[in-house]
Amino acid sequence: MEDCLFCKIHKGEIPSTRVYEDENVIAFRDLYPQAKEHILFIHKRHTKNVNELVATDPSELSDVFLAIKKYTEDSKLTETGFRVVTNFGPDGGQTVFHTHFHLLGGQKLKGFGA
Ligand code: AMP
Ligand code: ZN
C-alpha cells in the first residue's frame, strides 16, 4: 500500500533495524521502545488490522507466530519470557494501520496481572 509506513519499511524505502526476515514476515526494532527488547513483526502483505488479516488470510497468523517462535528461540528470549501484543483502533492505541505484533521482553513486564 502506497502510503503505509510499514509497507515502506518492508520495501526498504524507510530505514529500520531489521532483526528477522523470511518469505512472508519481517521484524524490526520499534523506534520508541517500551521495553529493553521491543520488536515489531509484520506480514509482508498489507492489511490494516488483525481482524482484516484473519478475515482475508488467517494462515498469515501462523506465518507471524512461526516467525516469533524462531526469533524468540534464536535470541533466547524463550529462556526469560516475553509478551506479544496487537493494538486495534483508538482505544487499543493503534497508530500504524498495517497489522503488526509487538514483541516485548528483556525485562520483567508490568501489567496484565504481573
Ligand atoms: P501501534 O501504536 O500499536 O500502532 O504501534 C506502532 C508502533 O510503531 C509504535 O510502537 C511506534 O513506536 C512504532 N514506530 C513508529 N514509527 C516507526 C518507525 N519508523 N520505525 C519503527 N517503529 C516505528
Ligand atoms: Zn502496509
CSV table of C-alpha atoms and ligand atoms in Angstrom, one decimal:
chain,number,residue,atom,x,y,z
A,1,MET,CA,0.0,0.0,0.0
A,2,GLU,CA,1.5,3.3,-1.2
A,3,ASP,CA,1.2,5.5,1.9
A,4,CYS,CA,1.8,2.9,4.5
A,5,LEU,CA,4.8,3.4,6.8
A,6,PHE,CA,5.3,-0.3,7.4
A,7,CYS,CA,5.0,-1.2,3.7
A,8,LYS,CA,7.7,1.4,3.1
A,9,ILE,CA,9.8,-0.2,5.8
A,10,HIS,CA,9.2,-3.6,4.2
A,11,LYS,CA,10.3,-2.3,0.8
A,12,GLY,CA,13.4,-0.6,2.3
A,13,GLU,CA,12.1,2.9,1.4
A,14,ILE,CA,12.3,3.9,5.1
A,15,PRO,CA,15.2,2.7,7.2
A,16,SER,CA,14.7,0.2,10.0
A,17,THR,CA,16.8,-2.1,12.1
A,18,ARG,CA,15.7,-5.4,10.8
A,19,VAL,CA,16.3,-8.4,13.1
A,20,TYR,CA,14.4,-11.1,11.2
A,21,GLU,CA,13.1,-11.9,7.7
A,22,ASP,CA,11.6,-14.9,5.9
A,23,GLU,CA,9.5,-15.4,2.8
A,24,ASN,CA,6.4,-13.9,4.5
A,25,VAL,CA,7.3,-11.9,7.5
A,26,ILE,CA,9.8,-9.2,8.6
A,27,ALA,CA,10.6,-7.9,12.1
A,28,PHE,CA,12.4,-4.7,13.1
A,29,ARG,CA,13.1,-2.8,16.2
A,30,ASP,CA,10.5,-0.3,17.4
A,31,LEU,CA,11.7,3.3,17.1
A,32,TYR,CA,10.4,4.2,20.5
A,33,PRO,CA,11.0,1.0,22.6
A,34,GLN,CA,8.7,0.4,25.5
A,35,ALA,CA,10.9,-2.4,26.9
A,36,LYS,CA,14.5,-3.5,26.6
A,37,GLU,CA,13.5,-5.7,23.7
A,38,HIS,CA,10.8,-4.2,21.6
A,39,ILE,CA,10.4,-5.7,18.1
A,40,LEU,CA,7.6,-5.3,15.6
A,41,PHE,CA,6.5,-8.3,13.5
A,42,ILE,CA,4.6,-7.7,10.3
A,43,HIS,CA,3.3,-9.8,7.4
A,44,LYS,CA,4.6,-8.6,4.1
A,45,ARG,CA,1.0,-8.4,2.7
A,46,HIS,CA,-0.7,-5.2,3.8
A,47,THR,CA,-3.8,-5.4,6.0
A,48,LYS,CA,-4.9,-2.7,8.3
A,49,ASN,CA,-5.5,-4.6,11.4
A,50,VAL,CA,-5.6,-8.2,12.8
A,51,ASN,CA,-9.4,-8.6,12.1
A,52,GLU,CA,-8.8,-7.8,8.4
A,53,LEU,CA,-5.8,-10.1,8.3
A,54,VAL,CA,-7.8,-13.0,9.8
A,55,ALA,CA,-10.8,-12.3,7.6
A,56,THR,CA,-8.7,-12.3,4.4
A,57,ASP,CA,-6.0,-14.9,5.0
A,58,PRO,CA,-5.9,-16.4,8.5
A,59,SER,CA,-2.8,-18.5,7.6
A,60,GLU,CA,-0.8,-15.3,7.9
A,61,LEU,CA,-1.3,-15.5,11.7
A,62,SER,CA,0.7,-18.8,11.6
A,63,ASP,CA,3.3,-17.1,9.4
A,64,VAL,CA,3.8,-14.4,12.0
A,65,PHE,CA,3.7,-16.6,15.1
A,66,LEU,CA,6.2,-19.1,13.5
A,67,ALA,CA,8.5,-16.1,12.9
A,68,ILE,CA,8.1,-15.1,16.5
A,69,LYS,CA,8.8,-18.7,17.6
A,70,LYS,CA,12.0,-18.7,15.5
A,71,TYR,CA,13.2,-15.3,16.7
A,72,THR,CA,12.5,-15.9,20.4
A,73,GLU,CA,14.3,-19.2,20.3
A,74,ASP,CA,17.3,-17.8,18.4
A,75,SER,CA,17.6,-14.7,20.6
A,76,LYS,CA,17.0,-16.9,23.8
A,77,LEU,CA,14.0,-14.7,24.8
A,78,THR,CA,12.3,-18.1,25.5
A,79,GLU,CA,14.5,-18.5,28.5
A,80,THR,CA,13.3,-15.4,30.2
A,81,GLY,CA,9.9,-14.9,28.7
A,82,PHE,CA,8.2,-12.3,26.5
A,83,ARG,CA,4.8,-10.8,25.6
A,84,VAL,CA,3.1,-10.4,22.2
A,85,VAL,CA,0.5,-7.6,21.7
A,86,THR,CA,-1.5,-6.2,18.8
A,87,ASN,CA,-3.4,-3.0,19.1
A,88,PHE,CA,-6.7,-2.3,17.4
A,89,GLY,CA,-8.4,1.1,16.9
A,90,PRO,CA,-8.3,4.2,19.1
A,91,ASP,CA,-9.0,2.6,22.5
A,92,GLY,CA,-6.4,-0.1,21.7
A,93,GLY,CA,-3.9,2.7,20.9
A,94,GLN,CA,-3.2,1.7,17.2
A,95,THR,CA,-1.3,4.4,15.4
A,96,VAL,CA,0.1,2.5,12.4
A,97,PHE,CA,-2.5,0.8,10.2
A,98,HIS,CA,-0.5,-2.1,8.9
A,99,THR,CA,-1.2,-5.1,11.1
A,100,HIS,CA,1.7,-5.6,13.5
A,101,PHE,CA,2.6,-7.6,16.6
A,102,HIS,CA,4.7,-6.0,19.3
A,103,LEU,CA,7.1,-8.5,20.9
A,104,LEU,CA,8.2,-7.2,24.3
A,105,GLY,CA,10.8,-8.7,26.6
A,106,GLY,CA,14.3,-8.4,28.0
A,107,GLN,CA,12.9,-7.4,31.4
A,108,LYS,CA,10.1,-8.1,33.8
A,109,LEU,CA,7.0,-6.6,32.2
A,110,LYS,CA,4.3,-4.8,34.3
A,111,GLY,CA,0.5,-5.1,33.8
A,112,PHE,CA,-1.8,-7.9,32.7
A,113,GLY,CA,-1.6,-9.3,36.3
A,114,ALA,CA,2.2,-9.3,36.5
B,1,AMP,P1,0.8,0.9,17.4
B,1,AMP,O1,0.7,2.1,18.3
B,1,AMP,O2,0.3,-0.4,18.1
B,1,AMP,O3,0.1,1.1,16.1
B,1,AMP,O4,2.3,0.6,17.1
B,1,AMP,C1,3.0,1.4,16.2
B,1,AMP,C2,4.5,1.3,16.7
B,1,AMP,O5,5.3,1.7,15.6
B,1,AMP,C3,4.8,2.2,17.9
B,1,AMP,O6,5.3,1.4,19.0
B,1,AMP,C4,5.9,3.2,17.3
B,1,AMP,O7,6.9,3.4,18.3
B,1,AMP,C5,6.4,2.4,16.2
B,1,AMP,N1,7.0,3.2,15.1
B,1,AMP,C6,6.6,4.3,14.5
B,1,AMP,N2,7.4,4.7,13.5
B,1,AMP,C7,8.3,3.8,13.4
B,1,AMP,C8,9.5,3.6,12.6
B,1,AMP,N3,9.8,4.4,11.6
B,1,AMP,N4,10.3,2.5,12.8
B,1,AMP,C9,10.0,1.6,13.8
B,1,AMP,N5,8.9,1.7,14.6
B,1,AMP,C10,8.1,2.8,14.4
B,2,ZN,ZN,1.2,-1.6,4.8
